[in-house]
PDB file of C-alpha atoms in Angstrom:
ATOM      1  CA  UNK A 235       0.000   0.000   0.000  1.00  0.00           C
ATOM      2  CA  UNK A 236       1.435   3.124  -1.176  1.00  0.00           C
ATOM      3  CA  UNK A 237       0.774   6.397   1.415  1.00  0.00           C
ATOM      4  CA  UNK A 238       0.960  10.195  -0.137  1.00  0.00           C
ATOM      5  CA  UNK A 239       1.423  12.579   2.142  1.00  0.00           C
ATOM      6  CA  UNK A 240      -0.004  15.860   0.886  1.00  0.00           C
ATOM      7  CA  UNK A 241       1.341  19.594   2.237  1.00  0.00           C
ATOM      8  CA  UNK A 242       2.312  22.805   1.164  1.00  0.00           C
ATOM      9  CA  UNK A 243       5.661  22.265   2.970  1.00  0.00           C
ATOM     10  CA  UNK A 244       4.898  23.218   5.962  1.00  0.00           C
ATOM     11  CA  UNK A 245       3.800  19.819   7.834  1.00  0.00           C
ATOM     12  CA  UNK A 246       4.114  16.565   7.659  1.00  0.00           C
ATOM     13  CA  UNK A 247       7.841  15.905   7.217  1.00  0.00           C
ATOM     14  CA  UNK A 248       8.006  14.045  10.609  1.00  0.00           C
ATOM     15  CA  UNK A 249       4.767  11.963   9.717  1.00  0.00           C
ATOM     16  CA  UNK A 250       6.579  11.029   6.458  1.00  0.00           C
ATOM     17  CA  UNK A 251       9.747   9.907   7.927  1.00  0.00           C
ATOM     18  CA  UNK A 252       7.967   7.514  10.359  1.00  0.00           C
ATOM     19  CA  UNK A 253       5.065   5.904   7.740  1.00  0.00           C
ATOM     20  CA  UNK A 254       8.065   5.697   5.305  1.00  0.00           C
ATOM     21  CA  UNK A 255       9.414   2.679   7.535  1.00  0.00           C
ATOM     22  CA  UNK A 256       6.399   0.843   7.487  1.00  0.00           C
ATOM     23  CA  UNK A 257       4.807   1.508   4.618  1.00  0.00           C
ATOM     24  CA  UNK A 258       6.031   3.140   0.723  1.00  0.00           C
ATOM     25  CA  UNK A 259       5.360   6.621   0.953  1.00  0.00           C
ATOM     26  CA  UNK A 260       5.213   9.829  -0.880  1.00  0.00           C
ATOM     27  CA  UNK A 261       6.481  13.099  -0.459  1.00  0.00           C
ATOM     28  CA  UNK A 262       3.914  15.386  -2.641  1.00  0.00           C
ATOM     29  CA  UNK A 263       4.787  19.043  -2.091  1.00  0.00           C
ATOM     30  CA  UNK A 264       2.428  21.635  -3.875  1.00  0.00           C
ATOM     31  CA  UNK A 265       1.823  25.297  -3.882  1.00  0.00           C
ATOM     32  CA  UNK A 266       1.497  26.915  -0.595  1.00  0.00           C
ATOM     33  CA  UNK A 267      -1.442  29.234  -1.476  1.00  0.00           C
ATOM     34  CA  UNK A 268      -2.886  31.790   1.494  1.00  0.00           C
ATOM     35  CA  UNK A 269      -5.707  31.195   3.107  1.00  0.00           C
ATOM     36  CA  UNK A 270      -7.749  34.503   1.871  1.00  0.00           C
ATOM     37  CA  UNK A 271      -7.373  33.520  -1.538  1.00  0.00           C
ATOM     38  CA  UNK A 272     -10.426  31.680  -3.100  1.00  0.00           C
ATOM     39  CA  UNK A 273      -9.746  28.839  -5.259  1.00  0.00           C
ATOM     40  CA  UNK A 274     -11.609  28.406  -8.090  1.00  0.00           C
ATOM     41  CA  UNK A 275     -11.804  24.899 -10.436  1.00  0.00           C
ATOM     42  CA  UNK A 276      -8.910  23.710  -8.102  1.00  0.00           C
ATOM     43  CA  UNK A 277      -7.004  20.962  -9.556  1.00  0.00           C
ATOM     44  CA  UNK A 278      -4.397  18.383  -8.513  1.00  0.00           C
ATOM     45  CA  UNK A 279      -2.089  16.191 -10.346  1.00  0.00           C
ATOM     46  CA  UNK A 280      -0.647  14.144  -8.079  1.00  0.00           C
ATOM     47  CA  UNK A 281       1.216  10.795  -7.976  1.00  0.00           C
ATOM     48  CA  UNK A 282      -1.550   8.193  -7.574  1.00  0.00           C
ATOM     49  CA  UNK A 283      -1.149   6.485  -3.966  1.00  0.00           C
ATOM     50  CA  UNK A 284      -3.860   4.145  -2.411  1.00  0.00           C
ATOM     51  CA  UNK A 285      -4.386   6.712   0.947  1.00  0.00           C
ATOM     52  CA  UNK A 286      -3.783  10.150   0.936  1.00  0.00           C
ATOM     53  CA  UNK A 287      -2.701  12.098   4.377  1.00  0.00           C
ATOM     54  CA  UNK A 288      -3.294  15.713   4.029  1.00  0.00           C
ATOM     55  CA  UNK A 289      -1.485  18.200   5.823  1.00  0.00           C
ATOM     56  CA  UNK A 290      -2.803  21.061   3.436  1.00  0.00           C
ATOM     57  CA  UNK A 291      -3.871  24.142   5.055  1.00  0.00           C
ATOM     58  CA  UNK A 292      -5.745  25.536   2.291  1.00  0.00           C
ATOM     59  CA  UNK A 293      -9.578  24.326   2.820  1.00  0.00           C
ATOM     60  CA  UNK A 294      -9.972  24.458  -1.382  1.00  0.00           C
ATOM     61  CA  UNK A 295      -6.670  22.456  -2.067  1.00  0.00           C
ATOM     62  CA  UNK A 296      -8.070  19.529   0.542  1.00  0.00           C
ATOM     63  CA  UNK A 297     -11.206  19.763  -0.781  1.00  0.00           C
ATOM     64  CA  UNK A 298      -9.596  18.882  -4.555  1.00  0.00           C
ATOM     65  CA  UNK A 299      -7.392  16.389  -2.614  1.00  0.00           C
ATOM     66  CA  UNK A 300     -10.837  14.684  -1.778  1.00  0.00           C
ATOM     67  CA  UNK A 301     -12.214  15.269  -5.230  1.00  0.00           C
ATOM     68  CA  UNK A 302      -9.579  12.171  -6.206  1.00  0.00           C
ATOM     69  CA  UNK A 303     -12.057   9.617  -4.377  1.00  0.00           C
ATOM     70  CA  UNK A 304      -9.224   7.821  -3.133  1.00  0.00           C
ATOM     71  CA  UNK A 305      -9.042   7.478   1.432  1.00  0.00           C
ATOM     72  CA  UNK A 306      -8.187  10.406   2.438  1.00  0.00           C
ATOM     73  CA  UNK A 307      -6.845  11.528   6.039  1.00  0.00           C
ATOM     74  CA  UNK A 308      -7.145  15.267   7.034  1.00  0.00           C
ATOM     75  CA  UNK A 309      -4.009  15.937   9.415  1.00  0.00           C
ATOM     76  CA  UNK A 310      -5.617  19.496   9.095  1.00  0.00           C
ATOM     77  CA  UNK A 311      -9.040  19.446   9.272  1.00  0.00           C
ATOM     78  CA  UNK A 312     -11.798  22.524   9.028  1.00  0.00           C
ATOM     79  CA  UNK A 313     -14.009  21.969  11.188  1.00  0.00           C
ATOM     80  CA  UNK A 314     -17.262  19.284  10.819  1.00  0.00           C
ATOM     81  CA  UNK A 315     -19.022  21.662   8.696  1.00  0.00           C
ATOM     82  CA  UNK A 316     -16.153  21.135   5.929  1.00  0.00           C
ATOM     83  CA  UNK A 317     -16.102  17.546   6.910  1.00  0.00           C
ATOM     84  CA  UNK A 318     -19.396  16.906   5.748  1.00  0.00           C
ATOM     85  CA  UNK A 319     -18.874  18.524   2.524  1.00  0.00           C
ATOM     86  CA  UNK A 320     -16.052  16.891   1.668  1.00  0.00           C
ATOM     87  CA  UNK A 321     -17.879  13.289   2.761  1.00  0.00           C
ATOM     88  CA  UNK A 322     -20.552  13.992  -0.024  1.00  0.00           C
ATOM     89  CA  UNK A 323     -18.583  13.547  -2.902  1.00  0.00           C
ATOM     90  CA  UNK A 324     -15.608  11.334  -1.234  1.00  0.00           C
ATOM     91  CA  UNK A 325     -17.121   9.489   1.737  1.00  0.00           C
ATOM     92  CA  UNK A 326     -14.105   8.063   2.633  1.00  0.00           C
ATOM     93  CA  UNK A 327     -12.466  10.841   3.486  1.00  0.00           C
ATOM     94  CA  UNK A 328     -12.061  11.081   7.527  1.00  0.00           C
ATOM     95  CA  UNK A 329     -10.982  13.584  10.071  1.00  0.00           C
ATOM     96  CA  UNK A 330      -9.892  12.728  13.597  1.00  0.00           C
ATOM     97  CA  UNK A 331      -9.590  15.579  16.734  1.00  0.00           C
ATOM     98  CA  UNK A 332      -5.578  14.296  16.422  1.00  0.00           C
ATOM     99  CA  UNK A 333      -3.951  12.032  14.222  1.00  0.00           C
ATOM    100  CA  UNK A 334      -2.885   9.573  17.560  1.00  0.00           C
ATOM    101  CA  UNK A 335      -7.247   9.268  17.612  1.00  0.00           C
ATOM    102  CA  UNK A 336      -7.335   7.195  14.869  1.00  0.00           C
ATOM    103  CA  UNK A 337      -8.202   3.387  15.156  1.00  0.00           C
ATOM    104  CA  UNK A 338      -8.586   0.419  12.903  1.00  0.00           C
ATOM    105  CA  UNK A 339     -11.952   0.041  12.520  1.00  0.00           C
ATOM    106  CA  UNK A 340     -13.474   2.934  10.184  1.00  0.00           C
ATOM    107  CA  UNK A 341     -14.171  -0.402   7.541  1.00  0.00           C
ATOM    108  CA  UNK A 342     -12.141   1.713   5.150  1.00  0.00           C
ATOM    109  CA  UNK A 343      -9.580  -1.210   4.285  1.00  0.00           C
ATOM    110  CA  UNK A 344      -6.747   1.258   3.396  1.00  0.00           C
ATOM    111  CA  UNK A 345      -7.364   3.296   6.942  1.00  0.00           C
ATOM    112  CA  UNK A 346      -7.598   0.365   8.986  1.00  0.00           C
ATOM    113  CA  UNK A 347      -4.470  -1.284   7.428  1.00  0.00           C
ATOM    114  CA  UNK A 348      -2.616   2.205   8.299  1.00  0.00           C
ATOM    115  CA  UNK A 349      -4.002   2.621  11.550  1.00  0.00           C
ATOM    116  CA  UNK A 350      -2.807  -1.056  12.386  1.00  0.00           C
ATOM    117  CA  UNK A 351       0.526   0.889  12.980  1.00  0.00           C
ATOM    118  CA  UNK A 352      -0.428   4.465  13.254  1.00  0.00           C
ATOM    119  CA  UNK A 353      -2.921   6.097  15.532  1.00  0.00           C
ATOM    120  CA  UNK A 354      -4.192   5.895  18.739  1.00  0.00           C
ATOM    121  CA  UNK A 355      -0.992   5.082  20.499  1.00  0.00           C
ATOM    122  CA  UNK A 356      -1.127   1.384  21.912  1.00  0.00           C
ATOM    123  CA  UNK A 357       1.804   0.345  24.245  1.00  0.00           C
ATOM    124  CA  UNK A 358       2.804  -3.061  25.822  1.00  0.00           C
ATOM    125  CA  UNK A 359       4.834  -2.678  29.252  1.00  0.00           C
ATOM    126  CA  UNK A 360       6.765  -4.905  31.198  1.00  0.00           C
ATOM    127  CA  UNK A 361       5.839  -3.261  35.115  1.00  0.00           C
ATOM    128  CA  UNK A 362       7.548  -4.845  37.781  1.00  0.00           C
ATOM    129  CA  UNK A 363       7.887  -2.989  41.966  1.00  0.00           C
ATOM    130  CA  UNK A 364       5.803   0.164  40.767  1.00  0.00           C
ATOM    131  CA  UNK A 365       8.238   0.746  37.590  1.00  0.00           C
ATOM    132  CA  UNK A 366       8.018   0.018  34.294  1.00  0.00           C
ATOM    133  CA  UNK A 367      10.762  -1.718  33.253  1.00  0.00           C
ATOM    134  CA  UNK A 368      10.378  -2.482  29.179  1.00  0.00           C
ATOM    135  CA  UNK A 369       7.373  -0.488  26.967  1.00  0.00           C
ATOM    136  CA  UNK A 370       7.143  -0.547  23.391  1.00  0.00           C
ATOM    137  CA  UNK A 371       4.818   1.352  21.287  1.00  0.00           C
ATOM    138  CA  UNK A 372       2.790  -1.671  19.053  1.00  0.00           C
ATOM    139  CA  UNK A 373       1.205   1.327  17.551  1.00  0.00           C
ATOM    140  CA  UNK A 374       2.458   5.169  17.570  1.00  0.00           C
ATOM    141  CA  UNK A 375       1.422   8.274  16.274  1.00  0.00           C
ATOM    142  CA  UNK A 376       2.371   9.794  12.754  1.00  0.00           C
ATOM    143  CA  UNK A 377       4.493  12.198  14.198  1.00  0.00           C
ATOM    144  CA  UNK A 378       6.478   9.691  16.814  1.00  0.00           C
ATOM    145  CA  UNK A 379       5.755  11.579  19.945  1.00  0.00           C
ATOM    146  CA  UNK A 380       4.327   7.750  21.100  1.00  0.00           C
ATOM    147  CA  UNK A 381       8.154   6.976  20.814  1.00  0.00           C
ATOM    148  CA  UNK A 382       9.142   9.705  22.549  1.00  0.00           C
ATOM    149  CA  UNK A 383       6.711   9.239  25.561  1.00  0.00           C
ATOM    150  CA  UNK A 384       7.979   5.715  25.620  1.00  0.00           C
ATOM    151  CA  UNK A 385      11.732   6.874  25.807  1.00  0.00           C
ATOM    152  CA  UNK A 386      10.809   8.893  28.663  1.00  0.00           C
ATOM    153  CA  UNK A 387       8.955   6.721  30.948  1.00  0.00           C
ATOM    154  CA  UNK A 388      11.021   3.841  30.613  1.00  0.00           C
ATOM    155  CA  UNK A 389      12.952   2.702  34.146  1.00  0.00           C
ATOM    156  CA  UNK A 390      10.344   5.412  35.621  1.00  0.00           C
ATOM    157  CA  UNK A 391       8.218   4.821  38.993  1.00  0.00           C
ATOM    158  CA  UNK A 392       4.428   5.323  38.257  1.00  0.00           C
ATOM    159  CA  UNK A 393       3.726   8.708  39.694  1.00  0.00           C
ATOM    160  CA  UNK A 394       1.447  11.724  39.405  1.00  0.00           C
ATOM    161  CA  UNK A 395       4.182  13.832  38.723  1.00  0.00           C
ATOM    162  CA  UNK A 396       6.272  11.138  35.884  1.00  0.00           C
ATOM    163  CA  UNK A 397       2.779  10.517  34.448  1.00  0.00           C
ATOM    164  CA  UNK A 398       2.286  14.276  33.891  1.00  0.00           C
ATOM    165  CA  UNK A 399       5.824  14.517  32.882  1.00  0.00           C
ATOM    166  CA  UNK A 400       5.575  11.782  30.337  1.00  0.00           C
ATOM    167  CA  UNK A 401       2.166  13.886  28.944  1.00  0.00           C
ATOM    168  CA  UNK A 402       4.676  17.022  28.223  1.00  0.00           C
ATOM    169  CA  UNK A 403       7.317  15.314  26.593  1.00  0.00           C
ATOM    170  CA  UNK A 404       4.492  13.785  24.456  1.00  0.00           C
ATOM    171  CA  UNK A 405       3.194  16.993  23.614  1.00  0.00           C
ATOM    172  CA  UNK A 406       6.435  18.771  23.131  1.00  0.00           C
ATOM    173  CA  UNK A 407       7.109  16.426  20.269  1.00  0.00           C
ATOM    174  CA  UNK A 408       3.514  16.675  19.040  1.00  0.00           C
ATOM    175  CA  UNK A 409       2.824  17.751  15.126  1.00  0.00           C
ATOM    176  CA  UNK A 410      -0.563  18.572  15.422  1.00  0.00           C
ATOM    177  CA  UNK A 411      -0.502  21.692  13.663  1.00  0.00           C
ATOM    178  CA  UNK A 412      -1.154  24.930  15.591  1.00  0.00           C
ATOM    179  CA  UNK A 413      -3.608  25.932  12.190  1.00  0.00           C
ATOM    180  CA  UNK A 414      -6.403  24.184  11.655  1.00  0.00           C
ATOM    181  CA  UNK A 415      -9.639  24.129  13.982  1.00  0.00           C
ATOM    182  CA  UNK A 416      -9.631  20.841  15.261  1.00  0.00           C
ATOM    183  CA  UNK A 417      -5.929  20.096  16.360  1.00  0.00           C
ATOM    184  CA  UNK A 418      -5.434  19.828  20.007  1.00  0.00           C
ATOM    185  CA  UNK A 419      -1.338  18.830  21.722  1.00  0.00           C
ATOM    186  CA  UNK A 420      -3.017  18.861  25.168  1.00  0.00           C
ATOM    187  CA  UNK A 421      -5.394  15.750  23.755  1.00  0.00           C
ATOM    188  CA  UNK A 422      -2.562  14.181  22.703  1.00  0.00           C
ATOM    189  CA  UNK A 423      -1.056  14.182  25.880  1.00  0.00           C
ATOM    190  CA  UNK A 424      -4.345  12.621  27.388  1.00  0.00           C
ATOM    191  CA  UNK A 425      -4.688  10.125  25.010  1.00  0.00           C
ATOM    192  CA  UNK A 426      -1.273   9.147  25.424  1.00  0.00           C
ATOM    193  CA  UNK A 427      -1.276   8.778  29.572  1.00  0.00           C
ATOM    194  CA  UNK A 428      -4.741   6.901  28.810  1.00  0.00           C
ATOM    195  CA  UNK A 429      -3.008   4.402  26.576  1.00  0.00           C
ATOM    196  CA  UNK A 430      -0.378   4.264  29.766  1.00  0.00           C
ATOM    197  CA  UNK A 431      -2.631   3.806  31.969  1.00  0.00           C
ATOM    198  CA  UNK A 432      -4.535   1.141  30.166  1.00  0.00           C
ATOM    199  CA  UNK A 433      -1.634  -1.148  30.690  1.00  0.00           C
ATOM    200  CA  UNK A 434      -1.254  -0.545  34.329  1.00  0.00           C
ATOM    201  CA  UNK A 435      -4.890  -0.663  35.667  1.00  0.00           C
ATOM    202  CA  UNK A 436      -5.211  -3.779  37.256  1.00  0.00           C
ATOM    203  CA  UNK A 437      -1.301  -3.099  39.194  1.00  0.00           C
ATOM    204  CA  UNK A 438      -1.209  -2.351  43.210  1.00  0.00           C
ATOM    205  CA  UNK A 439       0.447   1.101  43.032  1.00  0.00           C
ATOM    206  CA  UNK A 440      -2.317   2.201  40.606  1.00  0.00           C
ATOM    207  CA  UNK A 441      -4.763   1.575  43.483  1.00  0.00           C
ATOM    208  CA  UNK A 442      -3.444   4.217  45.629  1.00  0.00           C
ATOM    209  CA  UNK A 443      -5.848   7.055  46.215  1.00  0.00           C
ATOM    210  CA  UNK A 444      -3.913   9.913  44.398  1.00  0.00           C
ATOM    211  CA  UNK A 445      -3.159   7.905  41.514  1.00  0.00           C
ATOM    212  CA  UNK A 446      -6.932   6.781  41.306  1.00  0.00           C
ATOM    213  CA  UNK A 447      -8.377  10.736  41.267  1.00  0.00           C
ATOM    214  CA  UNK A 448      -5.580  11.101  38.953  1.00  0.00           C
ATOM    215  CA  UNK A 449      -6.672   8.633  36.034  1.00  0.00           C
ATOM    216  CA  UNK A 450     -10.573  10.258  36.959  1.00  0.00           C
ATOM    217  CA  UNK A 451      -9.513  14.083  36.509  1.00  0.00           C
ATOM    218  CA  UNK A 452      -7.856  12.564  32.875  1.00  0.00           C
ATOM    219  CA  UNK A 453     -11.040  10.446  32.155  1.00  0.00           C
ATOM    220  CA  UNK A 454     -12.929  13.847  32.955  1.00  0.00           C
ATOM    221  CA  UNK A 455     -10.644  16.147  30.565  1.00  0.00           C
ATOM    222  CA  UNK A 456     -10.512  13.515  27.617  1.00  0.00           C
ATOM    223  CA  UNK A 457     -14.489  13.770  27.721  1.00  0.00           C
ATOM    224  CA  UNK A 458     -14.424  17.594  27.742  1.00  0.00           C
ATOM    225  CA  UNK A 459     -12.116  18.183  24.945  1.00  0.00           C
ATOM    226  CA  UNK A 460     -13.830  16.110  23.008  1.00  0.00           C
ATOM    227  CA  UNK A 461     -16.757  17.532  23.203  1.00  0.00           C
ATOM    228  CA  UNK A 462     -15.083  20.748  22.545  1.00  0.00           C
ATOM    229  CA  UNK A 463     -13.804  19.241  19.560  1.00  0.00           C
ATOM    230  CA  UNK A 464     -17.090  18.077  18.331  1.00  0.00           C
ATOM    231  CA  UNK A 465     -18.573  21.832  18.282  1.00  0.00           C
ATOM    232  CA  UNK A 466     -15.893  23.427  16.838  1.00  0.00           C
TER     233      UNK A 466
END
């Protein structure tokens, strides 16, 4: 399966180097055009790939990007509104709050093989006395932050302040573009201490008190930002 990843340049780089060891994978650069201008009849010629990853920041270039029918990720998306346009003449076109919310099971066969390596990040963990010992990210996000996170916490205690420590690192090496109205590092963060967490649930030192209203304030912010997400 052959992945294009689709910018003006300005993201996407990192996302390319880390699907390019899994998976062929194409660099297609076009025109940066601002935002203010309006596109008319847009057009792209494009090297044919079997899933498209945009990282376009012009709504009418994504929207032609769509327009070739072929899957279609927005790494930049425009809001639902856009979304729903964009679904009416390429349905499998999808949009996520973050590119580490994807999951296989959109029954878009190109998608789901991607997302079997790419996407929400899913860790196994060796935990042994209250440390983990040995992690290793199954599946990571795009941009490798999951990697990153996993460097971190490796050989660390489980703690309030390691878990919130491992959260920063994860969003200091987040891509999720700054542009764009449904991007969102401080999700990222979440969903990768909820991916942590999911490993370590059942151990004793989760089970302390602190630790416990912990996990609930991060169950409470997940649901909140993505309802924030959902609006905007």
């Amino acid at each position: 399966m052959k992945v294009g990843i689709v910018t003006d340049g300005k993201y996407g780089e990192r996302a390319f180097e880390n699907i390019n060891k899994i998976f062929p994978c194409e660099w297609i650069q076009v025109e940066e055009v601002p935002t203010n201008v309006i596109l008319d009849d847009y057009e792209l010629n494009i090297v044919d790939c079997d899933l498209y990853i945009s990282y376009l920041r012009h709504p009418d270039q994504a929207f032609a990007l769509a327009e070739l029918e072929k899957p279609t990720l927005l790494g930049i998306s425009f809001g639902p509104g856009f979304l729903r346009q964009v679904q009416e003449i390429n349905p499998r076109t999808l949009a996520f709050p973050t590119m580490c919310s994807l999951e296989p099971n959109t029954n878009i066969p190109e998608i789901d093989e991607f997302a079997r390596y790419f996407g929400r990040p899913l860790y196994k963990i060796d935990f042994e006395d209250g440390r983990i010992q040995q992690i290793k990210a199954i599946r990571s996000s795009p941009c490798g932050s999951s990697l990153v996170g996993a460097n971190f916490i490796k050989d660390q205690l489980i703690s309030i302040p390691n878990l919130q420590e491992f959260a920063i690192q994860v969003c200091h090496e987040c891509r999720a573009p700054k542009f764009g109205r449904t991007c969102d590092k401080e999700l990222s963060g979440i969903i990768h201490i909820r991916a942590l967490l999911a490993n370590l649930t059942e151990e004793e030192n989760l089970k302390e008190e602190s630790i416990l209203e912990f996990i609930n304030k991060i169950e409470e912010e997940y649901e909140i930002r993505l309802k924030a997400r959902s609006v905007v």
